Amino acid sequence: MTSRRSFLTGTALVGAAAVTRAGAATLPEAVTQASSATMAPLSPPNGRPYNPVVTLNGWTLPWRMQDNVKEFHLVAEPVVREIAPGMKANLWGYNGQSPGPTIEVVEGDRVRIFVTNKLPEHTSVHWHGQILPCGMDGVTGLTQPGIGPGKTFVYEFVAKHAGTFMYHPHADEMAQMAMGMMGFWITHPKNPALHAVDRDFVFLLNAYDIEPGAYTPKVNTMLDFNLWTFNSRAFPGIDPMVVRLNDKVRIRVGNLTMTNHPIHLHGHRFEVTGTDGGWVPPTARWPEVTTDIAVGQMRAIEFVADNPGDWAFHCHKAHHTMNAMGHQVPTMIGVDHSGVAERINALLPDYMVMGDKGGSMGGMEMPLPENTLPMMTGEGPFGGIEMGGMFTTLKVRAGQARGDYKDPGWYRHPTGSVAHEWTGALPAATSAPSASANPGDTVVTVKKPAGHHEH
């Protein structure tokens, strides 16, 4: 097993000395971020004004203005990312984190991005969705040579179109993206009043296959991932999205996993207002509570947060709201463990009967390998939430100050507004009619195909 210490000391410094001191002096500062908490929005200190976004469990990369060009410095490097309290992962990312920092620019900005490679292999950066010169597109071997270990390349282009984009490698991408190399890109409109909202959240969907007790993802996994995350964080390690009552809210989500994700919001209706191709005209929008985001796609949804409370926001694929899943676990519902469990317990004192009445953990705790998350975890005001992975909450509060993103705690429900146990008389429960209720119904016999020739 690769430990966090040996991972960083063994790879993080490969090739770093190849960047000369004279060359480094001309680069903008490579700002890093170690905290996995959601950072406050970065108000633009110079350049054209815009309404900043908030990156869920992330941050925005600062820049410097040099001759009217907005300059950024990305460093591709090994990082240690806390997936959730109790588990960390050895990943590859940018500027100390995976995903890397969000890049925010304004439509029409000339942008110059220096990319320094501190990985043990070559890399590149593709600016997903940007319309730019072919030689800046970041496809290793096709539009540029790979950025070798210790080397720094520069990309320069004009951010032509406002919208929601991503960046990621097109170099050994099966390994590099499986290790967490990706980031968000926002191009704001020239007019800050255009498409303005009160709160604008962004994050990426990503997935990892990390065996219980391990630290490093299995990069050859194609579909059977066991950790499904928002910005490389799994619930309960994902921060809530905190908004004021009646705020106009936008949530932008990009999908860099290997499957689609139907993202569902409770308590509100929303409209899909943007994709990575641009803004959806108002006449083409329609109300939804779930939107499916395919691989490589971006979606921006908008709604008015007019319903106070703590509302679930999650992927609607049930296995994607769990952690550390096993794919070889048999279904034990209805199996009688009596007697057998007692004999096993004599040999294995920590053995627990699980799954015979369903999958709920019911507050049970069992020994886990070091650096492993429970499958279903997270405590709410009424007990275990039994969610992990791609899950967080939208916290809508009447008293939240403008620009205040601090967690207000759990919602205080008005009296009489919480579902509760009923102990009174019950109305009659109507049952479905039996299959033999209509004896005269025609019975259809279906012949199943016996081989491929009958399909």
Coordinates of C-alpha atoms in Angstrom, one line a residue:
M1 CA 0.0 0.0 0.0
T2 CA 1.3 3.5 -0.8
S3 CA 1.1 5.8 2.2
R4 CA 0.5 9.5 2.0
R5 CA 4.0 10.3 3.1
S6 CA 5.8 8.1 0.6
F7 CA 3.4 9.2 -2.2
L8 CA 4.3 12.9 -1.8
T9 CA 8.0 12.5 -1.1
G10 CA 8.4 10.0 -3.9
T11 CA 6.8 11.9 -6.7
A12 CA 5.9 15.5 -5.9
L13 CA 9.5 16.8 -6.5
V14 CA 10.2 14.8 -9.7
G15 CA 11.6 17.3 -12.3
A16 CA 10.9 20.4 -10.2
A17 CA 14.6 21.5 -10.4
A18 CA 14.3 21.6 -14.2
V19 CA 12.5 24.9 -14.0
T20 CA 15.3 27.5 -14.0
R21 CA 15.4 30.3 -11.4
A22 CA 15.6 32.9 -14.2
G23 CA 12.6 31.4 -16.0
A24 CA 10.6 31.2 -12.8
A25 CA 11.2 34.9 -12.1
T26 CA 9.0 35.8 -15.1
L27 CA 6.0 33.7 -14.0
P28 CA 3.1 34.9 -12.0
E29 CA 3.0 33.4 -8.5
A30 CA 1.7 29.8 -8.3
V31 CA -0.9 30.2 -5.5
T32 CA -1.8 27.0 -3.7
Q33 CA -4.7 26.0 -1.4
A34 CA -4.5 23.2 1.2
S35 CA -8.0 23.6 2.8
S36 CA -10.8 21.5 1.5
A37 CA -13.5 23.9 2.7
T38 CA -15.5 26.1 0.4
M39 CA -13.6 29.4 0.0
A40 CA -15.4 32.8 -0.2
P41 CA -15.9 34.2 -3.7
L42 CA -13.0 36.1 -5.2
S43 CA -14.0 39.6 -6.0
P44 CA -12.0 40.9 -9.0
P45 CA -9.2 43.1 -7.7
N46 CA -8.5 44.4 -11.2
G47 CA -9.6 44.0 -14.8
R48 CA -13.3 44.1 -15.8
P49 CA -16.0 43.6 -13.2
Y50 CA -18.0 40.4 -12.8
N51 CA -20.2 38.6 -10.3
P52 CA -17.9 35.9 -8.8
V53 CA -18.9 32.2 -8.4
V54 CA -18.5 30.0 -5.3
T55 CA -16.8 26.7 -5.9
L56 CA -18.2 24.0 -3.6
N57 CA -15.3 22.7 -1.5
G58 CA -13.0 24.7 -3.7
W59 CA -11.6 28.1 -4.6
T60 CA -10.9 30.5 -7.4
L61 CA -7.3 31.0 -8.8
P62 CA -5.9 34.6 -8.4
W63 CA -4.3 36.2 -11.4
R64 CA -2.1 39.2 -12.2
M65 CA -2.6 41.8 -14.9
Q66 CA 0.4 42.1 -17.3
D67 CA 0.0 44.5 -20.2
N68 CA -3.8 44.1 -20.2
V69 CA -3.4 40.3 -20.3
K70 CA -4.8 38.2 -17.4
E71 CA -2.1 35.8 -16.3
F72 CA -2.6 32.6 -14.3
H73 CA -0.1 30.0 -13.2
L74 CA -1.3 26.3 -12.9
V75 CA 0.9 23.7 -11.4
A76 CA 0.1 20.1 -12.2
E77 CA 1.3 18.0 -9.2
P78 CA 0.5 15.2 -6.9
V79 CA -1.8 16.2 -4.0
V80 CA -3.4 14.7 -1.0
R81 CA -7.2 15.3 -1.0
E82 CA -9.4 14.7 2.0
I83 CA -12.4 12.9 0.5
A84 CA -14.3 13.2 3.8
P85 CA -13.3 13.2 7.4
G86 CA -11.6 9.9 8.0
M87 CA -10.3 9.3 4.5
K88 CA -7.7 10.9 2.4
A89 CA -6.6 10.0 -1.2
N90 CA -3.4 10.3 -3.1
L91 CA -4.5 12.2 -6.3
W92 CA -3.1 14.3 -9.0
G93 CA -4.4 17.9 -9.3
Y94 CA -3.4 21.5 -9.7
N95 CA -2.1 24.0 -7.1
G96 CA -2.5 21.8 -4.1
Q97 CA -5.9 20.4 -4.8
S98 CA -8.1 18.1 -6.9
P99 CA -10.0 19.4 -8.7
G100 CA -7.8 22.4 -9.4
P101 CA -8.9 25.9 -8.7
T102 CA -11.7 27.5 -10.7
I103 CA -10.5 30.0 -13.3
E104 CA -12.8 33.1 -13.8
V105 CA -12.4 35.5 -16.7
V106 CA -14.6 38.0 -18.6
E107 CA -15.8 37.6 -22.1
G108 CA -13.2 39.3 -24.4
D109 CA -10.3 38.9 -21.9
R110 CA -6.9 37.9 -23.3
V111 CA -5.8 35.1 -21.1
R112 CA -2.3 33.7 -20.6
I113 CA -1.9 30.5 -18.6
F114 CA 1.4 29.2 -17.5
V115 CA 1.3 25.4 -16.8
T116 CA 4.2 23.9 -14.8
N117 CA 4.4 20.1 -14.7
K118 CA 5.5 18.5 -11.4
L119 CA 4.1 15.1 -12.3
P120 CA 6.4 12.1 -13.1
E121 CA 5.1 12.0 -16.7
H122 CA 4.2 14.5 -19.4
T123 CA 0.9 16.2 -19.4
S124 CA -1.1 18.9 -21.2
V125 CA -4.2 21.1 -20.6
H126 CA -7.3 21.0 -22.8
W127 CA -9.6 24.0 -22.3
H128 CA -12.9 22.1 -22.7
G129 CA -15.5 24.2 -24.6
Q130 CA -13.3 27.1 -25.5
I131 CA -13.2 28.4 -29.1
L132 CA -9.5 29.2 -29.6
P133 CA -6.5 28.7 -32.0
C134 CA -5.9 25.0 -32.7
G135 CA -2.4 25.1 -31.3
M136 CA -3.8 26.1 -27.9
D137 CA -6.3 23.3 -27.6
G138 CA -4.0 21.1 -25.5
V139 CA -4.2 17.7 -27.2
T140 CA -0.8 16.0 -26.8
G141 CA 0.7 14.8 -30.1
L142 CA -2.0 16.5 -32.2
T143 CA -1.8 20.2 -31.3
Q144 CA 1.3 20.3 -29.1
P145 CA 4.1 18.2 -27.6
G146 CA 3.5 17.0 -24.1
I147 CA 4.7 19.2 -21.2
G148 CA 7.5 17.1 -19.8
P149 CA 8.2 16.7 -16.1
G150 CA 9.8 20.0 -14.8
K151 CA 8.8 21.9 -17.9
T152 CA 6.5 25.0 -18.1
F153 CA 4.3 25.7 -21.2
V154 CA 2.3 28.8 -21.8
Y155 CA -1.2 28.9 -23.4
E156 CA -2.6 32.2 -24.7
F157 CA -6.0 33.0 -26.2
V158 CA -9.0 35.3 -26.0
A159 CA -12.0 34.1 -24.0
K160 CA -14.5 34.7 -26.7
H161 CA -17.7 33.4 -25.3
A162 CA -19.4 33.8 -21.9
G163 CA -20.3 30.4 -20.4
T164 CA -19.5 27.4 -18.3
F165 CA -16.4 25.3 -19.1
M166 CA -13.8 22.9 -17.8
Y167 CA -10.1 22.2 -18.1
H168 CA -8.4 18.7 -18.0
P169 CA -5.5 16.9 -19.6
H170 CA -5.5 15.3 -23.0
A171 CA -2.3 13.3 -22.2
D172 CA -2.5 9.8 -20.6
E173 CA -6.0 11.0 -19.7
M174 CA -7.2 7.6 -18.6
A175 CA -4.7 7.7 -15.7
Q176 CA -4.5 11.5 -15.2
M177 CA -8.3 12.1 -15.1
A178 CA -8.8 9.0 -12.9
M179 CA -6.3 10.5 -10.6
G180 CA -8.3 13.7 -10.3
M181 CA -6.8 16.2 -12.9
M182 CA -9.6 18.6 -13.8
G183 CA -10.9 22.0 -13.0
F184 CA -13.7 24.5 -13.6
W185 CA -13.6 27.5 -15.9
I186 CA -16.1 30.4 -15.9
T187 CA -16.2 33.1 -18.6
H188 CA -18.5 35.9 -17.3
P189 CA -20.4 38.2 -19.7
K190 CA -19.1 41.6 -20.4
N191 CA -22.2 43.1 -18.9
P192 CA -22.3 42.0 -15.2
A193 CA -26.1 42.6 -15.2
L194 CA -26.5 40.0 -17.9
H195 CA -27.6 36.6 -16.5
A196 CA -27.1 38.0 -13.0
V197 CA -28.1 35.9 -10.0
D198 CA -27.7 36.3 -6.2
R199 CA -25.6 33.1 -5.6
D200 CA -23.7 31.1 -8.2
F201 CA -22.3 27.7 -7.2
V202 CA -20.0 25.6 -9.3
F203 CA -18.5 22.1 -9.0
L204 CA -17.4 19.0 -10.9
L205 CA -18.7 15.4 -10.7
N206 CA -15.9 12.9 -10.4
A207 CA -15.5 9.3 -9.3
Y208 CA -12.7 7.1 -8.0
D209 CA -12.0 3.4 -7.4
I210 CA -10.1 3.2 -4.1
E211 CA -10.1 -0.1 -2.3
P212 CA -10.9 -0.1 1.4
G213 CA -7.7 0.7 3.3
A214 CA -5.9 2.1 0.2
Y215 CA -5.0 5.6 -0.7
T216 CA -4.5 5.7 -4.4
P217 CA -7.2 5.2 -7.1
K218 CA -7.1 2.2 -9.5
V219 CA -6.7 4.1 -12.8
N220 CA -7.6 1.1 -15.0
T221 CA -11.2 0.9 -13.7
M222 CA -13.7 1.5 -16.5
L223 CA -17.2 1.5 -14.8
D224 CA -17.1 -0.1 -11.3
F225 CA -16.2 2.9 -9.2
N226 CA -16.9 2.9 -5.5
L227 CA -16.6 6.6 -4.6
W228 CA -18.8 9.1 -6.3
T229 CA -18.0 12.7 -5.4
F230 CA -18.7 16.4 -5.8
N231 CA -15.4 18.2 -6.4
S232 CA -13.5 15.1 -5.0
R233 CA -15.5 15.2 -1.8
A234 CA -18.0 12.6 -0.6
F235 CA -20.9 13.3 1.8
P236 CA -20.7 14.1 4.7
G237 CA -17.6 15.9 3.6
I238 CA -19.5 18.0 1.1
D239 CA -20.4 21.5 2.3
P240 CA -24.0 22.7 2.1
M241 CA -25.0 25.3 -0.4
V242 CA -26.3 28.2 1.8
V243 CA -28.7 30.8 0.3
R244 CA -31.1 33.5 1.5
L245 CA -34.8 33.0 1.2
N246 CA -35.9 34.3 -2.2
D247 CA -32.4 34.4 -3.6
K248 CA -32.1 33.7 -7.3
V249 CA -29.7 30.8 -7.4
R250 CA -27.6 29.2 -10.1
I251 CA -25.8 25.9 -9.8
R252 CA -23.3 24.9 -12.5
V253 CA -22.3 21.2 -12.7
G254 CA -19.7 19.6 -15.0
N255 CA -19.4 15.8 -15.4
L256 CA -16.0 14.2 -15.8
T257 CA -17.0 10.7 -14.6
M258 CA -17.5 7.6 -16.8
T259 CA -21.3 7.7 -16.7
N260 CA -24.3 10.1 -16.7
H261 CA -25.8 11.6 -13.5
P262 CA -29.4 12.6 -13.0
I263 CA -29.0 15.5 -10.6
H264 CA -32.1 16.1 -8.4
L265 CA -33.1 19.0 -6.2
H266 CA -35.7 18.7 -3.5
G267 CA -38.3 21.4 -2.6
H268 CA -37.9 23.5 -5.7
R269 CA -38.4 23.6 -9.5
F270 CA -35.6 24.8 -11.7
E271 CA -34.8 25.5 -15.3
V272 CA -31.8 24.4 -17.3
T273 CA -30.4 27.8 -18.4
G274 CA -26.9 26.9 -19.8
T275 CA -24.7 24.2 -21.2
D276 CA -21.0 24.2 -22.1
G277 CA -22.3 25.4 -25.5
G278 CA -23.7 28.6 -24.2
W279 CA -26.9 30.0 -22.6
V280 CA -30.3 28.4 -23.4
P281 CA -32.7 31.1 -24.8
P282 CA -35.5 31.8 -22.3
T283 CA -38.1 30.5 -24.8
A284 CA -36.4 27.1 -24.9
R285 CA -36.3 26.5 -21.1
W286 CA -38.7 24.3 -19.2
P287 CA -39.3 23.4 -15.5
E288 CA -37.6 20.4 -14.0
V289 CA -36.6 18.9 -10.7
T290 CA -34.0 16.5 -12.2
T291 CA -31.6 17.1 -15.1
D292 CA -29.4 14.4 -16.6
I293 CA -25.8 15.4 -17.2
A294 CA -23.9 13.2 -19.6
V295 CA -20.2 12.5 -19.7
G296 CA -18.2 15.6 -20.7
Q297 CA -21.2 17.9 -20.4
M298 CA -21.9 21.0 -18.3
R299 CA -25.3 22.1 -17.1
A300 CA -26.4 25.4 -15.4
I301 CA -29.7 25.3 -13.5
E302 CA -31.5 28.3 -12.0
F303 CA -34.3 28.7 -9.5
V304 CA -35.7 31.1 -6.9
A305 CA -35.1 29.7 -3.4
D306 CA -38.5 30.5 -2.1
N307 CA -39.0 27.4 0.1
P308 CA -37.2 27.5 3.4
G309 CA -35.6 24.4 4.8
D310 CA -32.7 22.0 4.4
W311 CA -33.3 20.4 1.0
A312 CA -31.5 17.4 -0.4
F313 CA -29.4 17.8 -3.6
H314 CA -28.0 14.6 -5.1
C315 CA -27.5 12.2 -8.0
H316 CA -30.6 10.1 -8.4
K317 CA -28.6 6.9 -9.1
A318 CA -29.0 5.2 -5.7
H319 CA -25.5 3.7 -5.7
H320 CA -24.0 7.1 -6.3
T321 CA -25.1 8.3 -2.8
M322 CA -23.1 5.6 -1.1
N323 CA -19.4 5.2 -0.2
A324 CA -16.9 2.3 -0.4
M325 CA -19.3 0.0 -2.2
G326 CA -18.5 -3.6 -2.9
H327 CA -19.7 -5.1 -6.2
Q328 CA -19.5 -8.8 -5.0
V329 CA -21.8 -8.5 -2.0
P330 CA -24.7 -11.0 -2.2
T331 CA -28.3 -9.9 -1.4
M332 CA -29.2 -11.4 2.0
I333 CA -32.8 -10.0 2.4
G334 CA -35.0 -12.7 3.9
V335 CA -32.1 -15.1 4.8
D336 CA -32.5 -16.6 8.3
H337 CA -29.2 -16.0 10.2
S338 CA -30.4 -17.5 13.5
G339 CA -27.9 -20.0 14.9
V340 CA -25.3 -19.4 12.2
A341 CA -24.5 -15.9 13.5
E342 CA -23.9 -17.2 17.0
R343 CA -21.4 -19.8 15.7
I344 CA -19.6 -17.3 13.6
N345 CA -19.5 -14.8 16.5
A346 CA -17.7 -17.4 18.6
L347 CA -14.9 -17.3 16.0
L348 CA -15.2 -13.7 14.9
P349 CA -16.3 -11.5 17.8
D350 CA -16.8 -8.5 15.5
Y351 CA -19.1 -10.3 13.1
M352 CA -22.5 -8.6 12.5
V353 CA -25.6 -9.8 10.7
M354 CA -26.2 -7.5 7.8
G355 CA -28.6 -7.3 5.0
D356 CA -31.2 -9.8 6.1
K357 CA -33.8 -7.0 6.6
G358 CA -32.5 -4.6 4.0
G359 CA -29.5 -2.5 3.5
S360 CA -30.0 0.1 6.2
M361 CA -27.1 0.3 8.7
G362 CA -29.5 1.6 11.4
G363 CA -26.8 3.3 13.3
M364 CA -24.6 0.2 13.5
E365 CA -20.9 0.6 13.6
M366 CA -18.4 -2.0 12.5
P367 CA -14.6 -2.1 12.2
L368 CA -13.3 -0.7 8.9
P369 CA -9.8 -0.7 7.5
E370 CA -7.8 2.5 8.0
N371 CA -8.7 5.3 5.6
T372 CA -12.1 3.8 4.6
L373 CA -15.4 5.6 4.6
P374 CA -18.6 3.9 5.8
M375 CA -21.1 3.1 2.9
M376 CA -23.9 5.2 4.4
T377 CA -23.0 7.9 6.8
G378 CA -23.9 11.5 7.9
E379 CA -26.0 12.6 10.8
G380 CA -28.9 14.9 10.6
P381 CA -31.2 16.4 13.2
F382 CA -33.4 13.3 13.2
G383 CA -30.7 10.7 13.0
G384 CA -28.6 9.0 10.3
I385 CA -29.1 10.5 6.9
E386 CA -27.8 7.3 5.3
M387 CA -26.3 9.0 2.3
G388 CA -22.8 9.4 1.1
G389 CA -21.1 10.2 -2.3
M390 CA -22.9 12.7 -4.5
F391 CA -25.1 14.3 -1.9
T392 CA -25.3 17.6 -0.1
T393 CA -28.0 20.0 1.1
L394 CA -29.4 23.3 -0.1
K395 CA -30.0 25.4 3.0
V396 CA -32.6 28.1 2.4
R397 CA -32.8 30.7 5.3
A398 CA -34.8 33.9 5.7
G399 CA -32.3 35.4 8.0
Q400 CA -29.1 34.7 6.0
A401 CA -27.3 38.0 5.2
R402 CA -26.4 38.9 1.6
G403 CA -23.0 37.4 0.7
D404 CA -23.0 35.2 3.9
Y405 CA -22.2 31.6 3.1
K406 CA -21.6 30.3 6.6
D407 CA -23.5 27.1 7.6
P408 CA -26.6 28.3 9.6
G409 CA -27.0 24.9 11.2
W410 CA -30.1 22.6 10.9
Y411 CA -33.5 24.1 9.9
R412 CA -35.9 24.8 12.7
H413 CA -39.2 23.6 11.4
P414 CA -42.4 25.5 12.2
T415 CA -44.7 23.7 14.7
G416 CA -46.8 21.0 13.0
S417 CA -44.8 20.9 9.8
V418 CA -42.7 17.7 10.4
A419 CA -44.0 14.3 9.5
H420 CA -44.6 12.3 12.7
E421 CA -45.9 8.9 13.9
W422 CA -49.7 8.5 13.8
T423 CA -51.4 6.6 16.7
G424 CA -55.1 7.3 15.9
A425 CA -57.7 5.4 13.9
L426 CA -56.7 4.6 10.3
P427 CA -58.8 4.8 7.1
A428 CA -59.3 1.5 5.3
A429 CA -56.4 0.6 3.1
T430 CA -57.5 -0.3 -0.4
S431 CA -55.7 -3.2 -2.0
A432 CA -55.1 -3.9 -5.7
P433 CA -57.5 -6.4 -7.3
S434 CA -56.2 -10.0 -7.5
A435 CA -55.1 -11.5 -10.8
S436 CA -58.2 -13.7 -10.9
A437 CA -60.7 -10.9 -10.4
N438 CA -61.8 -11.0 -14.0
P439 CA -62.1 -14.7 -15.1
G440 CA -63.1 -13.7 -18.6
D441 CA -59.8 -12.0 -19.3
T442 CA -57.7 -13.4 -22.2
V443 CA -54.6 -15.2 -21.2
V444 CA -51.6 -14.6 -23.4
T445 CA -48.9 -17.2 -23.7
V446 CA -45.5 -15.9 -24.5
K447 CA -42.8 -18.1 -26.1
K448 CA -39.4 -17.2 -25.0
P449 CA -36.6 -17.4 -27.6
A450 CA -34.5 -20.5 -27.2
G451 CA -31.4 -19.1 -28.9
H452 CA -29.8 -16.1 -30.6
H453 CA -31.5 -17.1 -33.9
E454 CA -34.9 -16.3 -32.4
H455 CA -34.0 -12.8 -31.1

